Amino acid sequence: MNLRVFILAGEPSGDRLGGALMAGLKQLEPGVSFDGIGGPLMAEQGLSSRFPMDELSVMGLAEVLPKYRHLKRRIRETAEAVLETRPDVLITIDSPDFSLRVARLVKEKSNIRTVHYVAPSVWAWRPRRAGKMAEVIDHVLALLPFEPPYMEAAGMDCDFVGHPVVAEPQATGAEIAAFRAEVGLGESPFLLALPGSRRSEVARLAPDFGGALQRFTAAHPDFRIVVPAAAPVAGLVQDALKDWPEATVLVDPNRFEAATAKAHKRAAFAAADLALAASGTVSLELAAAATPMVIAYKFQWLTWQIMKRMALIDTVTLVNLVSETRVVPECLGPECTPGNIAARLNALAADPGGQLEAMELTMQRLGQGGEAPGLRAARAVLDRLPKS
């Protein structure tokens, strides 16, 4: 009997994970069929999405509230579709507010096996989430090597399957040369500035980043500043640059075809001498490109107060966590000021090689050089399915 998979993702990062997982399942189980919700990369693997994935890509309380009733209806419709089609396995990818609500409704009325791709960061805060998740999830696919014990302790099967960053292509010499020519960098050293991919992040971070970079370029006048903006916030970043160093180069992906924009981003990451970045998975992209970094992030006051009290870790940077070092400097919360950031950047410029070993170790521990994460994830799903 052919394997039937109901799979759902709610945002672009989940679509990438889902597309790679589906490709892996097709390789290992050629007769597999798919149903569910996803984006263009999952569609390329044969998924006809029951409704546009974009309906689920909602961030923040203010954005969610007007669409709450519609999202609740989509949760119910999706769960009903799973129950009606009776797949061999339900795979939910990240987006826990949607995914786990669907899984709960499914489990209330069936014994359909449930797999969740991307473990919640219970090692960082709110550890009780694992126990609640175990009520509706049978098996977790983890991106980070230290996550399985947390999931297993809560009663779920869990496999580390590798992080997708290790499968991302790195820039070629030709791409780097083309990028330098396109943005007029010549052979100048440059610092990569990455103030986030969400409007709220850019609004909070751009003034402090700009002030820090003014100080940094005053001390290092040979350095240029390059900002490869995320497409949704490129206009906002452009507006912020009036207070940044005069020679800052904005790389707006909206000006290029998709393949060229991706090549420019790869080249910028690979060719940069240093980087200043918002906290997030971008630290892993920089590590993959072997680009030394400073991480900075400013939170809303209430969020910072809650996080300080609930945090279980002393660093938010994944390179530090995975490598079990603290070599990547951070300026977080009230420490995220132009003076502090500039001081960290100046120290990094004086010793840029100090992070390289930790970055290399991070990539190894995330699965670099091994089987592709999507294929590992597919194998884990199949290996854990009940044998008929």
mmCIF file of C-alpha atoms in Angstrom:
data_model
loop_
_atom_site.group_PDB
_atom_site.id
_atom_site.type_symbol
_atom_site.label_atom_id
_atom_site.label_comp_id
_atom_site.label_asym_id
_atom_site.label_seq_id
_atom_site.Cartn_x
_atom_site.Cartn_y
_atom_site.Cartn_z
ATOM 1 C CA MET A 1 0.000 0.000 0.000
ATOM 2 C CA ASN A 2 1.352 3.442 -0.948
ATOM 3 C CA LEU A 3 2.214 5.849 1.874
ATOM 4 C CA ARG A 4 -0.275 8.716 2.306
ATOM 5 C CA VAL A 5 1.071 11.862 3.974
ATOM 6 C CA PHE A 6 -0.884 14.912 5.129
ATOM 7 C CA ILE A 7 1.668 17.709 5.512
ATOM 8 C CA LEU A 8 1.239 21.348 6.418
ATOM 9 C CA ALA A 9 3.431 24.445 6.715
ATOM 10 C CA GLY A 10 2.451 27.988 7.600
ATOM 11 C CA GLU A 11 5.346 30.197 6.511
ATOM 12 C CA PRO A 12 8.216 30.306 3.964
ATOM 13 C CA SER A 13 10.776 28.673 6.268
ATOM 14 C CA GLY A 14 8.370 25.792 6.810
ATOM 15 C CA ASP A 15 7.758 25.547 3.073
ATOM 16 C CA ARG A 16 11.515 25.078 2.547
ATOM 17 C CA LEU A 17 11.662 22.350 5.179
ATOM 18 C CA GLY A 18 8.541 20.724 3.768
ATOM 19 C CA GLY A 19 9.800 20.760 0.198
ATOM 20 C CA ALA A 20 13.063 19.069 1.177
ATOM 21 C CA LEU A 21 11.251 16.505 3.353
ATOM 22 C CA MET A 22 8.814 15.683 0.552
ATOM 23 C CA ALA A 23 11.706 15.222 -1.885
ATOM 24 C CA GLY A 24 13.328 12.849 0.605
ATOM 25 C CA LEU A 25 10.113 10.862 1.053
ATOM 26 C CA LYS A 26 9.698 10.539 -2.717
ATOM 27 C CA GLN A 27 13.262 9.233 -2.994
ATOM 28 C CA LEU A 28 12.796 6.629 -0.249
ATOM 29 C CA GLU A 29 9.129 5.778 -0.889
ATOM 30 C CA PRO A 30 8.418 6.392 -4.606
ATOM 31 C CA GLY A 31 4.677 5.725 -4.326
ATOM 32 C CA VAL A 32 4.064 8.351 -1.635
ATOM 33 C CA SER A 33 1.134 10.763 -2.063
ATOM 34 C CA PHE A 34 0.680 14.157 -0.409
ATOM 35 C CA ASP A 35 -2.212 16.270 0.797
ATOM 36 C CA GLY A 36 -2.213 19.403 2.936
ATOM 37 C CA ILE A 37 -1.144 23.054 3.000
ATOM 38 C CA GLY A 38 2.126 24.522 1.788
ATOM 39 C CA GLY A 39 3.872 27.022 -0.432
ATOM 40 C CA PRO A 40 5.639 26.992 -3.794
ATOM 41 C CA LEU A 41 8.497 24.667 -2.827
ATOM 42 C CA MET A 42 6.079 22.050 -1.522
ATOM 43 C CA ALA A 43 3.985 22.520 -4.669
ATOM 44 C CA GLU A 44 7.073 21.683 -6.735
ATOM 45 C CA GLN A 45 7.143 18.315 -4.965
ATOM 46 C CA GLY A 46 3.530 17.545 -5.845
ATOM 47 C CA LEU A 47 1.401 19.182 -3.141
ATOM 48 C CA SER A 48 -1.830 20.852 -4.211
ATOM 49 C CA SER A 49 -2.393 23.167 -1.258
ATOM 50 C CA ARG A 50 -5.936 23.172 0.116
ATOM 51 C CA PHE A 51 -5.702 26.934 0.566
ATOM 52 C CA PRO A 52 -2.918 29.523 0.156
ATOM 53 C CA MET A 53 -0.229 29.151 2.811
ATOM 54 C CA ASP A 54 -0.024 32.961 3.000
ATOM 55 C CA GLU A 55 -3.270 32.961 5.013
ATOM 56 C CA LEU A 56 -1.305 31.481 7.922
ATOM 57 C CA SER A 57 1.755 33.756 7.743
ATOM 58 C CA VAL A 58 0.583 36.200 10.395
ATOM 59 C CA MET A 59 2.949 37.622 13.014
ATOM 60 C CA GLY A 60 2.142 39.476 16.220
ATOM 61 C CA LEU A 61 -0.954 39.979 18.356
ATOM 62 C CA ALA A 62 -2.133 43.098 16.530
ATOM 63 C CA GLU A 63 -1.975 41.277 13.204
ATOM 64 C CA VAL A 64 -3.584 38.054 14.467
ATOM 65 C CA LEU A 65 -6.633 39.535 16.214
ATOM 66 C CA PRO A 66 -8.478 40.778 13.083
ATOM 67 C CA LYS A 67 -7.973 37.375 11.446
ATOM 68 C CA TYR A 68 -8.568 35.214 14.510
ATOM 69 C CA ARG A 69 -11.973 33.861 13.459
ATOM 70 C CA HIS A 70 -10.722 33.074 9.974
ATOM 71 C CA LEU A 71 -7.628 31.288 11.332
ATOM 72 C CA LYS A 72 -9.762 29.330 13.781
ATOM 73 C CA ARG A 73 -11.968 28.214 10.902
ATOM 74 C CA ARG A 74 -8.914 27.129 8.891
ATOM 75 C CA ILE A 75 -7.667 25.105 11.872
ATOM 76 C CA ARG A 76 -11.007 23.305 12.085
ATOM 77 C CA GLU A 77 -11.217 22.764 8.291
ATOM 78 C CA THR A 78 -7.686 21.354 8.186
ATOM 79 C CA ALA A 79 -8.304 18.949 11.064
ATOM 80 C CA GLU A 80 -11.533 17.775 9.438
ATOM 81 C CA ALA A 81 -9.647 17.152 6.176
ATOM 82 C CA VAL A 82 -7.087 15.012 8.020
ATOM 83 C CA LEU A 83 -9.797 13.001 9.738
ATOM 84 C CA GLU A 84 -11.695 12.533 6.484
ATOM 85 C CA THR A 85 -8.689 11.372 4.423
ATOM 86 C CA ARG A 86 -7.133 9.193 7.191
ATOM 87 C CA PRO A 87 -3.473 9.533 6.125
ATOM 88 C CA ASP A 88 -0.754 7.213 7.399
ATOM 89 C CA VAL A 89 0.917 10.189 9.051
ATOM 90 C CA LEU A 90 0.220 13.863 9.737
ATOM 91 C CA ILE A 91 3.372 16.019 9.498
ATOM 92 C CA THR A 92 3.145 19.558 10.863
ATOM 93 C CA ILE A 93 6.018 21.974 10.271
ATOM 94 C CA ASP A 94 6.815 24.715 12.800
ATOM 95 C CA SER A 95 4.016 27.379 13.104
ATOM 96 C CA PRO A 96 2.961 25.851 16.450
ATOM 97 C CA ASP A 97 -0.052 28.116 16.991
ATOM 98 C CA PHE A 98 -1.623 26.573 13.892
ATOM 99 C CA SER A 99 0.062 23.177 13.682
ATOM 100 C CA LEU A 100 -0.438 21.988 17.230
ATOM 101 C CA ARG A 101 -4.073 23.101 17.318
ATOM 102 C CA VAL A 102 -4.720 21.023 14.207
ATOM 103 C CA ALA A 103 -2.877 18.062 15.752
ATOM 104 C CA ARG A 104 -4.922 18.358 18.946
ATOM 105 C CA LEU A 105 -8.228 18.205 17.073
ATOM 106 C CA VAL A 106 -6.985 15.230 15.070
ATOM 107 C CA LYS A 107 -5.823 13.335 18.155
ATOM 108 C CA GLU A 108 -9.130 13.957 19.937
ATOM 109 C CA LYS A 109 -10.906 11.852 17.305
ATOM 110 C CA SER A 110 -8.277 9.449 15.953
ATOM 111 C CA ASN A 111 -5.010 7.632 16.512
ATOM 112 C CA ILE A 112 -3.384 9.054 13.362
ATOM 113 C CA ARG A 113 0.373 9.306 13.876
ATOM 114 C CA THR A 114 1.580 12.897 14.272
ATOM 115 C CA VAL A 115 5.053 14.202 13.482
ATOM 116 C CA HIS A 116 6.163 17.773 14.189
ATOM 117 C CA TYR A 117 9.166 19.217 12.343
ATOM 118 C CA VAL A 118 11.151 21.783 14.416
ATOM 119 C CA ALA A 119 11.315 21.293 18.161
ATOM 120 C CA PRO A 120 10.158 24.158 20.382
ATOM 121 C CA SER A 121 13.064 25.922 22.086
ATOM 122 C CA VAL A 122 12.205 24.558 25.537
ATOM 123 C CA TRP A 123 15.935 24.618 26.343
ATOM 124 C CA ALA A 124 15.728 28.424 26.194
ATOM 125 C CA TRP A 125 12.452 29.194 27.944
ATOM 126 C CA ARG A 126 8.992 27.797 28.838
ATOM 127 C CA PRO A 127 10.089 24.154 29.259
ATOM 128 C CA ARG A 128 6.513 23.054 30.006
ATOM 129 C CA ARG A 129 5.700 23.449 26.294
ATOM 130 C CA ALA A 130 7.260 20.031 25.683
ATOM 131 C CA GLY A 131 4.776 18.333 27.977
ATOM 132 C CA LYS A 132 1.781 20.019 26.339
ATOM 133 C CA MET A 133 3.122 19.153 22.904
ATOM 134 C CA ALA A 134 3.511 15.489 23.919
ATOM 135 C CA GLU A 135 -0.260 15.325 24.409
ATOM 136 C CA VAL A 136 -0.765 15.599 20.625
ATOM 137 C CA ILE A 137 2.598 14.809 18.962
ATOM 138 C CA ASP A 138 4.156 11.342 18.676
ATOM 139 C CA HIS A 139 7.457 12.175 16.964
ATOM 140 C CA VAL A 140 9.600 15.311 16.662
ATOM 141 C CA LEU A 141 12.182 16.106 13.983
ATOM 142 C CA ALA A 142 14.801 18.356 15.596
ATOM 143 C CA LEU A 143 17.093 20.873 13.880
ATOM 144 C CA LEU A 144 19.599 21.138 16.728
ATOM 145 C CA PRO A 145 21.695 18.254 18.084
ATOM 146 C CA PHE A 146 21.001 18.917 21.767
ATOM 147 C CA GLU A 147 17.186 18.902 21.452
ATOM 148 C CA PRO A 148 16.224 15.167 21.431
ATOM 149 C CA PRO A 149 16.714 14.583 25.195
ATOM 150 C CA TYR A 150 14.250 17.385 26.008
ATOM 151 C CA MET A 151 11.590 15.933 23.708
ATOM 152 C CA GLU A 152 12.187 12.345 24.818
ATOM 153 C CA ALA A 153 11.925 13.329 28.481
ATOM 154 C CA ALA A 154 8.432 14.656 27.730
ATOM 155 C CA GLY A 155 7.429 11.331 26.174
ATOM 156 C CA MET A 156 7.899 11.897 22.425
ATOM 157 C CA ASP A 157 10.135 10.120 19.930
ATOM 158 C CA CYS A 158 12.728 12.576 18.620
ATOM 159 C CA ASP A 159 15.421 12.476 15.943
ATOM 160 C CA PHE A 160 18.046 15.107 15.175
ATOM 161 C CA VAL A 161 17.886 15.401 11.374
ATOM 162 C CA GLY A 162 20.285 18.281 10.693
ATOM 163 C CA HIS A 163 19.737 21.971 10.096
ATOM 164 C CA PRO A 164 18.797 23.165 6.578
ATOM 165 C CA VAL A 165 21.569 25.777 6.633
ATOM 166 C CA VAL A 166 24.145 23.026 5.990
ATOM 167 C CA ALA A 167 22.495 22.198 2.657
ATOM 168 C CA GLU A 168 22.410 25.783 1.390
ATOM 169 C CA PRO A 169 24.828 26.514 -1.491
ATOM 170 C CA GLN A 170 27.752 28.846 -0.812
ATOM 171 C CA ALA A 171 28.876 31.608 -3.189
ATOM 172 C CA THR A 172 31.299 30.873 -5.996
ATOM 173 C CA GLY A 173 34.220 33.124 -6.876
ATOM 174 C CA ALA A 174 32.344 34.258 -9.984
ATOM 175 C CA GLU A 175 29.282 35.214 -7.923
ATOM 176 C CA ILE A 176 31.435 37.218 -5.515
ATOM 177 C CA ALA A 177 33.145 39.061 -8.379
ATOM 178 C CA ALA A 178 29.788 39.806 -10.028
ATOM 179 C CA PHE A 179 28.359 41.083 -6.761
ATOM 180 C CA ARG A 180 31.305 43.384 -6.049
ATOM 181 C CA ALA A 181 31.031 44.792 -9.549
ATOM 182 C CA GLU A 182 27.247 45.236 -9.345
ATOM 183 C CA VAL A 183 27.330 47.281 -6.123
ATOM 184 C CA GLY A 184 30.583 49.131 -6.863
ATOM 185 C CA LEU A 185 32.660 47.747 -4.003
ATOM 186 C CA GLY A 186 35.858 47.059 -5.900
ATOM 187 C CA GLU A 187 38.275 45.365 -3.502
ATOM 188 C CA SER A 188 37.230 47.382 -0.433
ATOM 189 C CA PRO A 189 36.771 45.543 2.859
ATOM 190 C CA PHE A 190 33.168 45.705 4.003
ATOM 191 C CA LEU A 191 30.938 45.062 6.978
ATOM 192 C CA LEU A 192 27.587 43.364 6.458
ATOM 193 C CA ALA A 193 24.707 44.996 8.374
ATOM 194 C CA LEU A 194 21.584 42.883 8.896
ATOM 195 C CA PRO A 195 18.953 44.747 10.955
ATOM 196 C CA GLY A 196 16.258 42.067 10.654
ATOM 197 C CA SER A 197 13.601 40.833 8.266
ATOM 198 C CA ARG A 198 10.504 42.200 10.029
ATOM 199 C CA ARG A 199 9.366 45.795 10.082
ATOM 200 C CA SER A 200 9.267 45.908 13.886
ATOM 201 C CA GLU A 201 12.872 44.662 14.082
ATOM 202 C CA VAL A 202 14.155 47.195 11.564
ATOM 203 C CA ALA A 203 12.299 50.040 13.275
ATOM 204 C CA ARG A 204 13.832 49.158 16.663
ATOM 205 C CA LEU A 205 17.350 48.305 15.494
ATOM 206 C CA ALA A 206 18.135 50.653 12.609
ATOM 207 C CA PRO A 207 18.894 53.757 14.749
ATOM 208 C CA ASP A 208 21.320 51.875 17.037
ATOM 209 C CA PHE A 209 22.918 50.050 14.116
ATOM 210 C CA GLY A 210 23.371 53.346 12.284
ATOM 211 C CA GLY A 211 24.934 55.050 15.289
ATOM 212 C CA ALA A 212 27.281 52.125 15.885
ATOM 213 C CA LEU A 213 28.348 52.012 12.254
ATOM 214 C CA GLN A 214 29.037 55.758 12.240
ATOM 215 C CA ARG A 215 31.461 55.159 15.107
ATOM 216 C CA PHE A 216 32.954 52.066 13.471
ATOM 217 C CA THR A 217 33.630 53.715 10.108
ATOM 218 C CA ALA A 218 35.157 56.738 11.859
ATOM 219 C CA ALA A 219 37.725 54.330 13.323
ATOM 220 C CA HIS A 220 37.965 52.222 10.122
ATOM 221 C CA PRO A 221 37.508 54.624 7.183
ATOM 222 C CA ASP A 222 38.561 51.963 4.661
ATOM 223 C CA PHE A 223 35.471 49.845 5.459
ATOM 224 C CA ARG A 224 32.265 50.080 3.448
ATOM 225 C CA ILE A 225 28.879 49.079 4.861
ATOM 226 C CA VAL A 226 26.663 46.714 2.846
ATOM 227 C CA VAL A 227 23.015 45.985 3.724
ATOM 228 C CA PRO A 228 21.404 43.056 1.879
ATOM 229 C CA ALA A 229 17.853 43.879 2.944
ATOM 230 C CA ALA A 230 15.034 41.354 3.150
ATOM 231 C CA ALA A 231 12.520 42.061 0.387
ATOM 232 C CA PRO A 232 9.548 43.006 2.630
ATOM 233 C CA VAL A 233 11.534 45.649 4.555
ATOM 234 C CA ALA A 234 13.828 47.056 1.849
ATOM 235 C CA GLY A 235 11.909 50.336 1.665
ATOM 236 C CA LEU A 236 12.012 50.790 5.426
ATOM 237 C CA VAL A 237 15.754 50.085 5.485
ATOM 238 C CA GLN A 238 16.267 52.601 2.663
ATOM 239 C CA ASP A 239 14.524 55.292 4.732
ATOM 240 C CA ALA A 240 16.704 54.476 7.767
ATOM 241 C CA LEU A 241 19.979 54.827 5.872
ATOM 242 C CA LYS A 242 19.879 58.645 5.963
ATOM 243 C CA ASP A 243 21.394 58.378 9.452
ATOM 244 C CA TRP A 244 23.931 55.679 8.534
ATOM 245 C CA PRO A 245 27.451 56.154 7.121
ATOM 246 C CA GLU A 246 27.317 58.017 3.843
ATOM 247 C CA ALA A 247 28.810 55.261 1.669
ATOM 248 C CA THR A 248 26.418 52.524 2.849
ATOM 249 C CA VAL A 249 25.297 50.244 0.006
ATOM 250 C CA LEU A 250 21.735 48.904 0.084
ATOM 251 C CA VAL A 251 21.206 45.668 -1.826
ATOM 252 C CA ASP A 252 17.466 45.580 -2.563
ATOM 253 C CA PRO A 253 16.388 42.106 -3.756
ATOM 254 C CA ASN A 254 13.247 43.615 -5.288
ATOM 255 C CA ARG A 255 15.449 45.108 -8.028
ATOM 256 C CA PHE A 256 16.623 41.724 -9.300
ATOM 257 C CA GLU A 257 15.217 38.448 -10.525
ATOM 258 C CA ALA A 258 14.896 35.891 -7.717
ATOM 259 C CA ALA A 259 17.933 33.805 -8.748
ATOM 260 C CA THR A 260 20.141 36.901 -9.024
ATOM 261 C CA ALA A 261 18.940 38.239 -5.667
ATOM 262 C CA LYS A 262 19.806 34.917 -4.008
ATOM 263 C CA ALA A 263 23.241 34.886 -5.641
ATOM 264 C CA HIS A 264 23.890 38.442 -4.432
ATOM 265 C CA LYS A 265 22.933 37.499 -0.874
ATOM 266 C CA ARG A 266 25.233 34.441 -0.949
ATOM 267 C CA ALA A 267 28.068 36.567 -2.286
ATOM 268 C CA ALA A 268 27.548 39.320 0.296
ATOM 269 C CA PHE A 269 27.678 36.811 3.148
ATOM 270 C CA ALA A 270 30.751 35.055 1.762
ATOM 271 C CA ALA A 271 32.751 38.159 0.858
ATOM 272 C CA ALA A 272 32.088 40.248 3.971
ATOM 273 C CA ASP A 273 34.938 40.742 6.414
ATOM 274 C CA LEU A 274 32.638 41.268 9.419
ATOM 275 C CA ALA A 275 28.914 41.346 10.161
ATOM 276 C CA LEU A 276 26.535 43.092 12.535
ATOM 277 C CA ALA A 277 23.272 41.158 12.699
ATOM 278 C CA ALA A 278 19.979 40.969 14.528
ATOM 279 C CA SER A 279 19.535 37.894 16.672
ATOM 280 C CA GLY A 280 18.135 34.859 14.857
ATOM 281 C CA THR A 281 19.034 32.029 12.499
ATOM 282 C CA VAL A 282 21.017 34.521 10.412
ATOM 283 C CA SER A 283 23.923 33.739 12.764
ATOM 284 C CA LEU A 284 24.001 30.238 11.265
ATOM 285 C CA GLU A 285 24.019 31.624 7.720
ATOM 286 C CA LEU A 286 26.984 33.796 8.666
ATOM 287 C CA ALA A 287 28.725 30.830 10.284
ATOM 288 C CA ALA A 288 28.211 28.763 7.121
ATOM 289 C CA ALA A 289 29.924 31.568 5.192
ATOM 290 C CA ALA A 290 32.677 31.833 7.862
ATOM 291 C CA THR A 291 31.906 35.528 8.445
ATOM 292 C CA PRO A 292 32.738 36.780 11.994
ATOM 293 C CA MET A 293 29.840 38.591 13.630
ATOM 294 C CA VAL A 294 28.430 40.702 16.431
ATOM 295 C CA ILE A 295 24.809 40.003 17.375
ATOM 296 C CA ALA A 296 22.570 42.801 18.640
ATOM 297 C CA TYR A 297 18.883 42.941 19.487
ATOM 298 C CA LYS A 298 16.548 45.324 21.249
ATOM 299 C CA PHE A 299 13.239 44.133 22.709
ATOM 300 C CA GLN A 300 10.148 45.949 23.850
ATOM 301 C CA TRP A 301 10.536 46.770 27.548
ATOM 302 C CA LEU A 302 7.901 44.299 28.786
ATOM 303 C CA THR A 303 9.202 41.504 26.548
ATOM 304 C CA TRP A 304 12.726 42.028 27.891
ATOM 305 C CA GLN A 305 11.544 41.954 31.516
ATOM 306 C CA ILE A 306 9.680 38.674 30.931
ATOM 307 C CA MET A 307 12.559 37.115 29.015
ATOM 308 C CA LYS A 308 15.103 38.023 31.691
ATOM 309 C CA ARG A 309 13.050 36.185 34.275
ATOM 310 C CA MET A 310 12.148 33.152 32.163
ATOM 311 C CA ALA A 311 15.342 32.544 30.187
ATOM 312 C CA LEU A 312 17.202 29.307 30.876
ATOM 313 C CA ILE A 313 20.298 30.217 28.831
ATOM 314 C CA ASP A 314 22.953 32.923 28.965
ATOM 315 C CA THR A 315 23.242 33.486 25.204
ATOM 316 C CA VAL A 316 20.725 33.717 22.354
ATOM 317 C CA THR A 317 23.189 33.076 19.532
ATOM 318 C CA LEU A 318 22.947 29.583 18.048
ATOM 319 C CA VAL A 319 26.653 29.517 17.158
ATOM 320 C CA ASN A 320 27.482 29.968 20.837
ATOM 321 C CA LEU A 321 24.951 27.329 21.901
ATOM 322 C CA VAL A 322 25.801 24.644 19.337
ATOM 323 C CA SER A 323 29.585 25.074 19.647
ATOM 324 C CA GLU A 324 29.339 25.315 23.469
ATOM 325 C CA THR A 325 31.424 28.482 23.400
ATOM 326 C CA ARG A 326 30.631 32.151 23.900
ATOM 327 C CA VAL A 327 32.862 33.585 21.185
ATOM 328 C CA VAL A 328 30.161 35.571 19.365
ATOM 329 C CA PRO A 329 29.656 38.856 21.253
ATOM 330 C CA GLU A 330 26.103 40.015 21.948
ATOM 331 C CA CYS A 331 24.496 43.363 22.722
ATOM 332 C CA LEU A 332 20.992 42.551 23.952
ATOM 333 C CA GLY A 333 18.198 44.577 25.518
ATOM 334 C CA PRO A 334 19.561 47.617 27.369
ATOM 335 C CA GLU A 335 23.091 46.706 26.206
ATOM 336 C CA CYS A 336 22.032 47.284 22.588
ATOM 337 C CA THR A 337 23.443 50.816 22.251
ATOM 338 C CA PRO A 338 25.590 52.412 19.546
ATOM 339 C CA GLY A 339 28.570 52.680 21.876
ATOM 340 C CA ASN A 340 28.446 49.062 23.013
ATOM 341 C CA ILE A 341 27.928 47.710 19.512
ATOM 342 C CA ALA A 342 30.779 49.822 18.078
ATOM 343 C CA ALA A 343 33.120 48.643 20.836
ATOM 344 C CA ARG A 344 32.336 44.988 20.007
ATOM 345 C CA LEU A 345 32.828 45.627 16.297
ATOM 346 C CA ASN A 346 36.173 47.351 16.889
ATOM 347 C CA ALA A 347 37.355 44.411 18.989
ATOM 348 C CA LEU A 348 36.188 41.960 16.326
ATOM 349 C CA ALA A 349 37.999 43.885 13.586
ATOM 350 C CA ALA A 350 41.205 43.585 15.619
ATOM 351 C CA ASP A 351 40.818 39.785 15.923
ATOM 352 C CA PRO A 352 38.394 38.463 13.281
ATOM 353 C CA GLY A 353 39.771 34.920 13.369
ATOM 354 C CA GLY A 354 38.697 34.162 16.915
ATOM 355 C CA GLN A 355 35.256 32.847 15.869
ATOM 356 C CA LEU A 356 36.284 30.632 12.949
ATOM 357 C CA GLU A 357 36.845 27.418 14.894
ATOM 358 C CA ALA A 358 33.494 27.719 16.688
ATOM 359 C CA MET A 359 31.697 28.410 13.406
ATOM 360 C CA GLU A 360 33.278 25.370 11.760
ATOM 361 C CA LEU A 361 32.356 23.200 14.752
ATOM 362 C CA THR A 362 28.797 24.521 14.619
ATOM 363 C CA MET A 363 28.399 23.505 10.992
ATOM 364 C CA GLN A 364 29.801 20.034 11.695
ATOM 365 C CA ARG A 365 27.415 19.522 14.596
ATOM 366 C CA LEU A 366 24.471 20.671 12.486
ATOM 367 C CA GLY A 367 25.170 17.942 9.939
ATOM 368 C CA GLN A 368 27.509 19.474 7.372
ATOM 369 C CA GLY A 369 29.133 16.807 5.227
ATOM 370 C CA GLY A 370 26.488 14.200 6.007
ATOM 371 C CA GLU A 371 23.191 13.201 4.434
ATOM 372 C CA ALA A 372 20.987 16.143 3.403
ATOM 373 C CA PRO A 373 18.607 17.196 6.217
ATOM 374 C CA GLY A 374 15.499 16.642 4.106
ATOM 375 C CA LEU A 375 16.531 13.075 3.358
ATOM 376 C CA ARG A 376 17.467 12.443 7.005
ATOM 377 C CA ALA A 377 14.081 13.777 8.070
ATOM 378 C CA ALA A 378 12.304 11.524 5.574
ATOM 379 C CA ARG A 379 14.232 8.488 6.766
ATOM 380 C CA ALA A 380 13.382 9.301 10.383
ATOM 381 C CA VAL A 381 9.660 9.568 9.571
ATOM 382 C CA LEU A 382 9.660 6.227 7.763
ATOM 383 C CA ASP A 383 11.770 4.424 10.358
ATOM 384 C CA ARG A 384 9.380 5.402 13.171
ATOM 385 C CA LEU A 385 6.125 4.531 11.383
ATOM 386 C CA PRO A 386 4.350 1.512 12.895
ATOM 387 C CA LYS A 387 5.086 -1.609 10.905
ATOM 388 C CA SER A 388 1.902 -3.068 9.398
#
